DNA sequence: CTGAAAGCGCTAACAC
DNA sequence: GTGTTAGCGCTTTCAG
């Protein structure tokens, strides 16, 4: 492949002149500009991005740390990011971590080794203390609320959304309400839903909290656990519409009616929820992703709240 | 940030020695190795990846061209890629094109400017003629069958899968069968399903082919078009379970029973299809993604077929 | 085993 | 306007 000095030689100019025409620098005579362009076209030359990025100390590439892809919530966030990145001419790397703290750290290291200008953390498994040091090497934006001055964030008030959903359930006469979460108390989100539960219902019977729920199968498992116990809940808040769909399936299989025998509410307004007419708490994650991207390339440390909305269908 | 020569200076060695310990070259005395490592640790030094990649002429990064993300089919493919990339220490860039040929070409250009070692094309909007020239700059693998010698491919025999599904419908007594597609005849996949239709049913009434179907809403629109006509089909093959779910919803709204009044079969075994008990043609796209990745980093031009399977549930 | 030196391909300050 | 040159931060011959 030809490089810039080949072009310079063939066009009879110096590399700086070639660089100038490449970068649309106005201080080039029309004659040379044309001559250079001709050689560039003839040789079908393209500047080497690695060399450009190396010297510019910028890559116009960002990374998105996400535990999993092929999961509606994270894919919505990613979708938001991609919407914006295309408009702004940025590239995006997907950095899956499976919630492995070491893997997460090695992704953050891409900031340090200059591969990435910034990183968006959709969900984390490291403490802030482990993450903050990397802000020295590039912008980091997270998708949960934090008041840390070095971190921008685009977040939903999850606590409020949980309280809202629980109160809605309570208004409809439910006192025995169970919920599912993805992770245990190591997760911020889990802590918030537990606090919200206490706020609305008081004590949480341990059996009313089922963890490790990601898929429809997990939802069925949760429903089995919940509905086979003697303290059967009358309503379930599921962390995702797929999980909610699993609960729905299991309950239907038992001959239970929804919502009369069991109310169900899910999350993220996914297709399966629309299909089964499940109510849902829509956290509008596409917007969160878009906003996070904007903060990232603006190198902003702002804290931006995105509104959520509860969509009521037939399941509560 | 410190660089390699800072380390060399502080450790009292040359940059080559530092480079050697960085790359685990055995020809370094234990004493110097330790001295260098001490300085590296003290300064928390990390080599600059851009510089490394520039000189090595390799990035260990691949790109995945996909029209959309947040679409089950493409997200499954991406999921397969990510599964493997993590294992092999590769990074992956997501390159959304929205089926814009120019955008697609500019993604391929990342091969030429050395940002990427290889590119996987999950779906394309350019002709082969426009794509092939880029194989000169890196490996390209596609997710559809092609006999082009410069292209590896991991593919499903879509024609066979369409014929299978149509024949299954015919076996069940359906003669008036409609289908939906994402794009028009500019798409390879659309051409195949039309050919399969001809093979199984003969002439295709134009009204039986509805295009531009991606979402549940599109499915409802398709169903409206199909069921309000005088030549009402008795079965619909939908290009995705979300579209199938839309058809299901519209039909249910009309009071039609599935499958008695209308049979429905979808694609890709998505959650919404499981929830609604829709039959589906599962193309096993995660496997396709994994296989495509393996071909990519193996710089292989093999043609690998991935089997599909038809999952029969209650909707046909 | 070790180091000097020649790049990888480009940008930008500086002089003319 | 234009060319020279000094890097960006690293790997890898090539001598020794």
XYZ file of C-alpha atoms (C1' of nucleotides) in Angstrom:
664
model
C 0.000 0.000 0.000
C 1.145 3.441 -0.876
C 1.889 5.875 1.885
C 1.963 9.624 2.126
C 5.523 9.988 0.943
C 4.853 7.906 -2.155
C 2.107 10.342 -2.985
C 4.413 13.281 -2.286
C 7.114 11.911 -4.543
C 4.794 11.122 -7.428
C 3.053 14.476 -7.164
C 6.382 16.279 -6.942
C 5.606 17.942 -3.625
C 6.505 17.437 0.021
C 4.613 15.277 2.459
C 3.360 18.354 4.265
C 1.595 19.483 1.153
C -0.006 16.101 0.757
C -1.010 16.201 4.393
C -2.487 19.628 3.821
C -4.662 18.531 0.960
C -5.682 15.449 2.926
C -6.811 17.638 5.777
C -8.341 20.372 3.647
C -5.872 22.916 4.819
C -6.504 26.074 2.759
C -2.839 27.000 2.361
C -2.252 24.955 -0.747
C -2.103 26.349 -4.254
C -4.836 25.114 -6.494
C -2.305 23.652 -8.914
C -0.606 21.478 -6.300
C -3.878 20.546 -4.730
C -5.047 19.161 -8.044
C -1.773 17.418 -8.757
C -1.816 15.739 -5.375
C -5.437 14.759 -5.672
C -4.754 13.194 -9.032
C -2.057 10.956 -7.629
C -4.227 10.098 -4.638
C -7.037 9.041 -6.929
C -4.773 7.146 -9.258
C -3.208 5.124 -6.485
C -6.500 4.855 -4.644
C -4.681 6.047 -1.562
C -6.180 6.191 1.921
C -4.325 7.535 4.942
C -3.510 4.995 7.610
C -5.850 5.650 10.505
C -3.514 4.150 13.083
C -0.795 6.618 12.157
C -3.232 9.517 12.161
C -4.732 8.534 15.499
C -1.319 7.915 17.003
C -0.110 11.398 16.289
C -3.433 13.135 16.906
C -3.887 11.306 20.220
C -7.537 10.788 19.375
C -9.336 7.839 17.856
C -12.945 8.961 17.480
C -13.833 5.571 18.821
C -15.686 4.817 22.009
C -16.359 1.620 23.871
C -19.593 0.403 25.394
C -19.159 -1.895 28.342
C -22.114 -4.229 28.613
C -22.424 -7.488 30.514
C -24.323 -9.202 27.732
C -25.583 -8.445 24.314
C -28.666 -10.104 22.892
C -30.469 -8.836 25.938
C -33.174 -6.323 25.242
C -32.112 -3.833 27.860
C -28.492 -3.627 26.816
C -29.321 -3.774 23.159
C -31.613 -0.789 23.571
C -28.820 1.158 25.206
C -26.460 0.164 22.437
C -29.037 1.124 19.874
C -29.192 4.614 21.315
C -25.425 4.892 21.191
C -25.266 3.720 17.584
C -27.966 6.156 16.532
C -25.794 9.003 17.670
C -22.416 7.606 16.761
C -23.345 7.342 13.110
C -24.450 10.965 13.059
C -21.251 12.106 14.688
C -18.820 9.952 12.762
C -17.689 7.937 15.748
C -16.977 4.228 15.784
C -18.124 2.048 18.627
C -16.633 -1.048 20.126
C -18.825 -3.436 22.037
C -17.143 -4.651 25.183
C -18.934 -7.609 26.748
C -17.949 -8.461 30.301
C -20.381 -11.109 31.561
C -20.126 -9.221 34.818
C -16.575 -10.410 35.259
C -14.778 -7.665 37.212
C -11.396 -8.512 35.717
C -12.781 -8.449 32.202
C -14.405 -5.111 32.945
C -11.103 -3.697 34.091
C -9.343 -4.930 30.997
C -11.936 -3.098 28.932
C -11.312 0.077 30.882
C -7.640 -0.389 30.142
C -8.394 0.366 26.501
C -8.703 3.952 27.627
C -5.269 3.828 29.116
C -3.636 2.283 26.075
C -5.204 4.970 23.894
C -7.407 2.713 21.809
C -10.531 4.532 22.931
C -11.429 8.144 23.574
C -14.141 7.270 26.021
C -16.117 4.481 27.565
C -19.741 4.128 28.456
C -20.547 1.740 31.265
C -24.059 0.388 30.986
C -23.682 -1.808 34.039
C -20.696 -2.577 36.190
C -19.342 -5.173 38.523
C -16.485 -3.153 39.964
C -16.666 -0.615 42.738
C -16.312 3.032 41.894
C -12.906 2.997 43.541
C -11.652 0.621 40.901
C -13.227 2.552 38.044
C -12.454 6.164 38.898
C -8.682 5.914 38.291
C -9.399 5.337 34.597
C -11.064 8.719 34.232
C -7.500 10.013 34.102
C -7.134 8.433 30.666
C -10.398 9.360 29.026
C -14.033 10.191 29.545
C -16.223 7.696 31.338
C -19.987 7.968 31.368
C -22.251 5.629 33.301
C -25.912 4.703 33.009
C -26.828 4.956 36.664
C -26.928 7.874 39.010
C -23.728 8.853 40.739
C -22.668 12.133 42.224
C -19.025 11.479 41.571
C -17.565 14.649 40.055
C -15.413 12.813 37.499
C -18.245 10.823 35.988
C -21.003 11.923 33.665
C -24.198 9.944 33.877
C -27.422 9.430 31.999
C -29.764 7.656 34.335
C -33.318 6.802 35.198
C -34.536 7.253 38.716
C -34.924 3.556 39.250
C -35.811 3.894 42.883
C -38.728 6.130 41.980
C -39.789 3.775 39.224
C -39.767 0.824 41.599
C -41.737 2.737 44.201
C -44.200 3.816 41.529
C -44.722 0.299 40.280
C -45.101 -1.110 43.783
C -47.534 1.606 44.745
C -49.548 0.967 41.631
C -49.745 -2.671 42.613
C -50.722 -1.757 46.133
C -53.428 0.589 44.882
C -54.871 -2.331 43.004
C -55.172 -4.252 46.230
C -51.965 -6.282 46.237
C -50.155 -6.768 49.512
C -48.293 -9.975 48.723
C -45.941 -8.824 46.008
C -42.806 -10.636 44.842
C -40.086 -9.473 42.471
C -37.214 -10.817 40.436
C -33.759 -9.367 39.813
C -30.801 -10.271 37.675
C -28.107 -10.138 40.295
C -28.038 -10.154 44.075
C -27.266 -7.345 46.479
C -23.911 -6.751 44.818
C -26.026 -4.935 42.254
C -27.052 -1.353 42.715
C -30.367 -2.020 41.067
C -31.178 -4.864 43.422
C -30.436 -2.679 46.413
C -32.772 -0.029 45.085
C -35.684 -2.370 44.483
C -35.308 -3.800 47.974
C -35.351 -0.313 49.450
C -38.387 0.566 47.367
C -40.105 -2.578 48.560
C -39.485 -1.687 52.185
C -40.779 1.767 51.556
C -44.059 0.558 50.076
C -44.712 -2.788 51.729
C -42.461 -2.926 54.778
C -40.739 -6.210 55.552
C -39.598 -8.313 52.624
C -40.190 -12.043 53.016
C -36.995 -13.582 51.613
C -39.042 -15.901 49.408
C -40.425 -12.878 47.575
C -37.107 -12.025 46.004
C -35.879 -14.337 43.240
C -32.443 -13.644 41.748
C -30.547 -14.710 38.619
C -33.399 -13.876 36.289
C -32.466 -12.957 32.736
C -34.589 -15.036 30.398
C -38.031 -16.490 29.951
C -36.819 -19.761 31.428
C -35.645 -17.905 34.493
C -39.100 -16.363 34.720
C -40.702 -19.792 34.710
C -38.321 -20.959 37.383
C -39.120 -17.896 39.485
C -42.853 -18.477 39.074
C -42.478 -22.078 40.145
C -40.599 -21.039 43.263
C -43.105 -18.340 44.024
C -46.354 -20.110 43.248
C -45.508 -23.407 44.881
C -44.859 -21.791 48.233
C -47.496 -21.412 50.910
C -47.182 -17.630 50.936
C -48.164 -17.307 47.275
C -47.821 -13.732 46.036
C -50.723 -12.099 44.227
C -48.464 -9.996 42.056
C -44.980 -10.211 40.556
C -42.687 -7.415 39.388
C -40.274 -8.920 36.859
C -36.990 -7.343 35.830
C -37.714 -7.473 32.128
C -40.633 -8.488 29.952
C -39.026 -11.768 28.991
C -38.838 -12.792 32.598
C -42.405 -11.546 33.007
C -43.419 -13.689 30.049
C -41.905 -16.710 31.742
C -43.925 -15.979 34.867
C -47.013 -15.594 32.697
C -46.429 -18.913 30.988
C -45.948 -20.791 34.200
C -49.003 -19.219 35.781
C -51.106 -19.954 32.704
C -49.898 -23.513 32.748
C -51.219 -23.788 36.291
C -54.578 -22.536 35.075
C -54.205 -19.224 36.854
C -55.798 -16.172 35.308
C -53.810 -12.986 34.789
C -54.399 -10.547 36.381
C -57.236 -11.942 38.519
C -55.189 -14.692 40.183
C -51.786 -13.216 39.556
C -50.840 -9.720 38.443
C -47.630 -9.337 36.462
C -45.637 -6.283 35.512
C -42.420 -6.337 33.536
C -39.793 -3.919 32.332
C -38.437 -2.285 29.153
C -41.463 -2.574 26.892
C -40.208 -5.492 24.874
C -42.040 -7.195 22.008
C -42.949 -10.234 24.063
C -44.637 -7.944 26.562
C -46.683 -6.296 23.847
C -47.578 -9.692 22.453
C -48.815 -10.988 25.795
C -50.367 -7.687 26.850
C -48.115 -7.377 29.860
C -47.900 -4.095 31.699
C -44.397 -2.760 31.868
C -42.112 -0.114 33.274
C -40.412 1.434 30.273
C -37.088 2.966 31.232
C -36.614 4.347 27.730
C -33.154 2.948 27.439
C -32.651 4.039 23.847
C -32.837 7.600 25.069
C -30.475 6.791 27.886
C -27.985 5.447 25.357
C -28.304 8.513 23.164
C -27.863 10.853 26.063
C -24.886 8.925 27.400
C -23.227 9.141 24.009
C -23.737 12.884 23.884
C -22.188 13.278 27.316
C -19.310 11.063 26.303
C -18.221 12.957 23.242
C -18.932 16.247 24.970
C -16.581 15.051 27.725
C -19.285 16.157 30.072
C -19.644 15.214 33.697
C -23.274 16.243 33.802
C -25.905 14.110 35.472
C -28.894 13.794 33.178
C -32.092 12.109 34.240
C -34.221 10.370 31.617
C -37.897 9.952 32.476
C -39.448 6.504 32.746
C -43.072 5.626 32.138
C -45.357 2.883 33.238
C -47.382 1.310 30.450
C -50.509 -0.364 31.718
C -51.846 -3.264 29.732
C -53.967 -6.213 30.775
C -51.647 -7.971 33.194
C -52.296 -5.868 36.293
C 1.760 9.289 30.216
C 5.063 7.580 30.297
C 6.327 5.891 27.179
C 8.702 3.096 26.498
C 11.814 5.254 26.512
C 10.933 6.725 29.888
C 10.815 3.211 31.209
C 14.095 2.392 29.517
C 15.807 5.409 30.995
C 14.559 4.827 34.532
C 15.400 1.143 34.396
C 18.835 1.900 32.985
C 18.346 -0.223 29.874
C 17.561 0.336 26.211
C 14.111 0.507 24.721
C 14.669 -2.810 23.019
C 15.096 -4.489 26.359
C 11.926 -2.923 27.628
C 10.165 -4.060 24.482
C 11.498 -7.537 25.066
C 10.129 -7.789 28.570
C 6.843 -6.334 27.365
C 6.596 -9.058 24.767
C 7.917 -11.851 26.939
C 10.942 -12.354 24.781
C 13.091 -14.940 26.583
C 16.406 -13.269 25.723
C 16.449 -10.953 28.714
C 18.525 -11.514 31.816
C 16.470 -12.062 34.899
C 18.074 -9.063 36.593
C 17.080 -6.613 33.858
C 13.691 -8.173 33.474
C 12.974 -7.528 37.106
C 14.377 -4.018 37.022
C 12.247 -3.138 34.019
C 9.153 -4.697 35.498
C 9.647 -2.696 38.663
C 9.667 0.567 36.778
C 6.684 -0.512 34.700
C 4.731 -1.285 37.835
C 5.822 1.864 39.592
C 4.793 4.089 36.740
C 1.721 1.995 35.998
C 2.833 1.937 32.399
C 0.819 0.473 29.524
C 2.079 0.311 25.960
C 0.202 2.451 23.477
C -1.898 0.151 21.346
C -1.957 2.495 18.381
C 1.812 2.477 18.167
C 1.943 -1.283 18.565
C -0.734 -1.874 15.962
C 0.850 0.604 13.583
C 4.139 -1.184 13.523
C 2.716 -4.685 13.717
C 0.236 -3.990 10.929
C -2.417 -5.837 12.878
C -5.135 -4.591 15.183
C -6.832 -7.723 16.492
C -10.050 -5.871 15.879
C -12.795 -6.861 13.516
C -15.894 -5.066 12.309
C -19.407 -6.406 11.990
C -21.481 -4.711 9.320
C -25.129 -4.880 10.219
C -28.031 -2.830 8.884
C -29.602 -2.427 12.304
C -28.975 -3.424 15.824
C -31.767 -3.968 18.305
C -33.165 -6.444 15.844
C -33.237 -10.013 17.038
C -31.712 -11.520 13.938
C -28.702 -9.232 13.799
C -28.274 -9.229 17.537
C -28.094 -13.000 17.487
C -25.372 -12.879 14.866
C -23.493 -10.293 16.890
C -23.928 -12.390 19.984
C -22.233 -15.288 18.262
C -19.360 -13.065 17.214
C -18.912 -11.666 20.705
C -18.931 -15.130 22.250
C -15.913 -16.019 20.196
C -14.153 -12.676 20.188
C -13.875 -12.651 23.956
C -12.316 -16.104 23.928
C -9.815 -15.099 21.277
C -8.905 -11.694 22.613
C -10.312 -9.782 19.679
C -12.196 -6.509 19.852
C -15.274 -5.925 17.764
C -16.655 -2.797 16.236
C -20.318 -2.617 15.362
C -20.869 -0.969 12.013
C -24.502 -0.066 11.427
C -25.425 0.814 7.853
C -29.209 1.097 7.714
C -28.830 -0.532 4.330
C -27.200 2.606 2.978
C -24.766 1.443 0.272
C -22.469 4.447 0.766
C -22.345 3.901 4.497
C -21.581 0.247 3.897
C -18.679 1.169 1.655
C -17.293 3.584 4.187
C -17.324 0.767 6.712
C -15.426 -1.463 4.331
C -12.907 1.334 3.981
C -11.863 0.689 7.568
C -10.124 -2.350 6.195
C -8.215 -0.218 3.782
C -7.129 2.348 6.318
C -5.860 -0.439 8.561
C -8.237 0.106 11.430
C -9.622 -3.407 11.115
C -8.114 -6.807 10.356
C -11.326 -8.165 8.964
C -14.992 -7.499 8.423
C -18.033 -9.667 8.700
C -20.998 -8.702 6.567
C -24.267 -9.903 8.050
C -26.341 -8.334 5.295
C -25.366 -6.094 2.441
C -26.791 -3.506 0.120
C -23.909 -3.362 -2.335
C -23.243 -5.722 -5.207
C -20.393 -8.167 -4.918
C -18.509 -6.134 -7.494
C -18.353 -3.232 -5.113
C -17.367 -5.372 -2.157
C -14.748 -7.699 -3.600
C -12.068 -5.035 -4.128
C -11.832 -4.628 -0.372
C -10.721 -8.225 0.100
C -7.335 -6.919 -0.993
C -7.047 -5.082 2.331
C -8.272 -7.696 4.771
C -10.453 -10.723 5.263
C -14.145 -10.449 4.506
C -16.636 -13.066 5.577
C -20.312 -12.968 4.716
C -23.397 -14.594 6.203
C -24.988 -15.782 3.001
C -23.899 -18.344 0.480
C -21.530 -17.209 -2.242
C -19.119 -19.193 -4.336
C -16.765 -16.281 -4.742
C -13.247 -17.579 -4.116
C -12.161 -14.505 -2.141
C -14.957 -14.642 0.373
C -15.503 -16.985 3.261
C -19.092 -17.538 4.263
C -21.116 -19.032 7.073
C -24.620 -19.457 5.788
C -27.914 -21.193 6.148
C -29.562 -22.746 3.136
C -32.381 -20.256 3.172
C -33.904 -21.508 -0.018
C -34.247 -24.961 1.450
C -35.658 -23.537 4.660
C -38.279 -21.568 2.744
C -39.222 -24.586 0.670
C -39.445 -26.692 3.828
C -41.687 -24.218 5.569
C -43.936 -23.804 2.538
C -44.195 -27.528 2.067
C -45.063 -27.982 5.711
C -47.858 -25.458 5.266
C -49.031 -27.187 2.133
C -49.032 -30.559 3.889
C -51.345 -29.042 6.432
C -53.755 -28.166 3.701
C -52.837 -24.562 2.942
C -52.881 -23.410 -0.650
C -53.386 -19.695 -0.119
C -50.170 -18.743 1.604
C -48.786 -15.225 1.943
C -45.405 -14.090 3.214
C -43.623 -10.988 4.399
C -40.078 -9.797 3.768
C -37.920 -6.957 5.008
C -36.743 -5.617 1.702
C -37.850 -5.977 -1.906
C -36.216 -7.892 -4.708
C -32.977 -5.995 -4.226
C -32.512 -8.442 -1.388
C -31.084 -11.876 -1.918
C -33.331 -13.317 0.718
C -36.456 -11.944 -0.947
C -35.445 -13.475 -4.243
C -34.989 -16.843 -2.588
C -38.338 -16.871 -0.872
C -40.075 -15.938 -4.112
C -38.312 -18.767 -5.899
C -39.248 -21.152 -3.102
C -42.847 -20.004 -3.331
C -42.927 -20.684 -7.042
C -41.450 -24.082 -6.449
C -44.059 -25.101 -3.916
C -47.179 -23.176 -4.896
C -46.617 -21.970 -8.464
C -47.754 -18.460 -9.333
C -47.407 -15.805 -6.664
C -50.345 -13.407 -6.439
C -48.664 -10.007 -5.884
C -50.904 -9.325 -2.910
C -49.405 -12.299 -1.101
C -46.024 -10.639 -0.725
C -45.816 -7.779 1.758
C -42.497 -5.940 2.043
C -40.886 -3.552 4.562
C -41.658 -5.737 7.524
C -39.308 -5.429 10.483
C -41.431 -4.951 13.591
C -44.643 -6.018 15.229
C -46.361 -2.927 13.832
C -45.276 -3.945 10.366
C -46.762 -7.348 11.032
C -50.088 -5.784 11.936
C -50.004 -3.687 8.815
C -49.221 -6.740 6.713
C -52.088 -8.649 8.309
C -54.478 -5.799 7.613
C -53.439 -5.749 3.979
C -53.694 -9.500 3.699
C -56.881 -10.147 5.640
C -58.895 -7.285 4.262
C -58.418 -8.473 0.695
C -60.852 -10.750 -1.072
C -58.203 -13.419 -1.634
C -57.569 -13.896 2.057
C -54.661 -16.245 2.717
C -55.103 -19.123 5.133
C -51.482 -19.030 6.232
C -48.718 -16.457 6.601
C -44.965 -16.965 6.674
C -43.468 -13.987 8.503
C -39.816 -12.956 8.299
C -39.274 -12.914 12.033
C -41.317 -13.754 15.093
C -41.997 -10.118 15.902
C -43.639 -9.652 12.541
C -45.470 -12.934 13.106
C -46.651 -11.620 16.464
C -48.064 -8.549 14.727
C -49.954 -10.761 12.320
C -51.197 -12.775 15.273
C -52.397 -9.695 17.096
C -54.262 -8.321 14.135
C -55.872 -11.665 13.390
C -56.880 -12.122 17.028
C -58.343 -8.637 17.027
C -60.516 -9.690 14.123
C -61.717 -12.659 16.125
C -59.876 -15.138 13.960
C -58.549 -18.288 15.556
C -54.946 -19.349 15.075
C -54.273 -21.759 13.475
C -57.821 -22.780 12.478
C -58.662 -19.588 10.590
C -55.120 -18.440 9.971
C -51.882 -20.344 10.332
C -48.769 -18.345 11.181
C -45.120 -19.260 11.117
C -42.298 -16.927 12.015
C -38.515 -16.934 12.067
C -35.545 -16.951 14.452
C -37.166 -18.420 17.558
C -37.539 -15.162 19.413
C -39.054 -14.722 22.891
C -42.270 -13.224 21.563
C -42.758 -16.331 19.466
C -42.287 -18.593 22.460
C -44.679 -16.441 24.464
C -47.396 -16.643 21.824
C -46.690 -20.266 20.914
C -45.842 -19.397 17.345
C -44.138 -21.939 15.154
C -40.866 -20.709 13.774
C -37.985 -21.411 11.441
C -34.875 -21.141 13.578
C -31.849 -20.275 11.484
C -29.546 -20.607 14.493
C -27.924 -17.285 13.883
C -25.801 -17.361 16.999
C -23.997 -20.331 15.494
C -23.723 -18.518 12.201
C -22.067 -15.610 13.989
C -19.662 -17.883 15.812
C -18.719 -19.711 12.660
C -18.276 -16.494 10.719
C -15.942 -15.204 13.398
C -13.851 -18.345 13.243
C -13.555 -18.044 9.482
C -12.633 -14.401 9.831
C -9.708 -14.788 12.171
C -8.633 -17.934 10.369
C -8.567 -15.834 7.201
C -10.490 -18.688 5.667
C -12.445 -18.624 2.456
C -14.371 -21.751 3.331
C -18.088 -22.015 2.791
C -19.712 -23.425 5.904
C -23.366 -24.317 6.065
C -25.181 -24.079 9.388
C -28.305 -26.230 9.745
C -31.694 -24.663 10.364
C -34.603 -26.239 12.143
C -38.321 -25.761 12.131
C -39.904 -25.558 15.558
C -43.570 -26.450 15.502
C -45.765 -24.879 18.135
C -49.457 -24.121 18.147
C -49.720 -21.581 15.350
C -49.750 -23.922 12.375
C 21.949 -11.158 26.125
C 21.941 -6.061 24.812
C 21.638 -1.614 22.418
C 21.694 1.502 18.350
C 19.160 2.641 14.723
C 15.859 2.263 11.149
C 11.496 2.453 10.392
C 5.610 2.007 10.728
C 2.721 6.419 8.387
C 1.393 10.452 9.627
C 0.992 15.740 11.604
C 2.590 20.213 12.708
C 5.946 23.657 14.138
C 9.255 26.212 11.949
C 11.806 28.409 8.538
C 11.967 30.305 4.061
C 2.395 28.730 -0.050
C 5.882 25.108 0.635
C 9.439 22.002 2.372
C 12.304 20.282 6.237
C 12.278 18.071 10.198
C 11.136 16.448 14.601
C 8.395 13.698 16.651
C 3.834 10.186 18.082
C 5.341 5.234 20.712
C 6.519 1.194 19.484
C 9.047 -3.328 17.128
C 12.740 -5.417 14.999
C 16.774 -6.123 12.416
C 21.648 -6.024 12.942
C 26.042 -5.769 15.272
C 28.464 -6.794 19.048
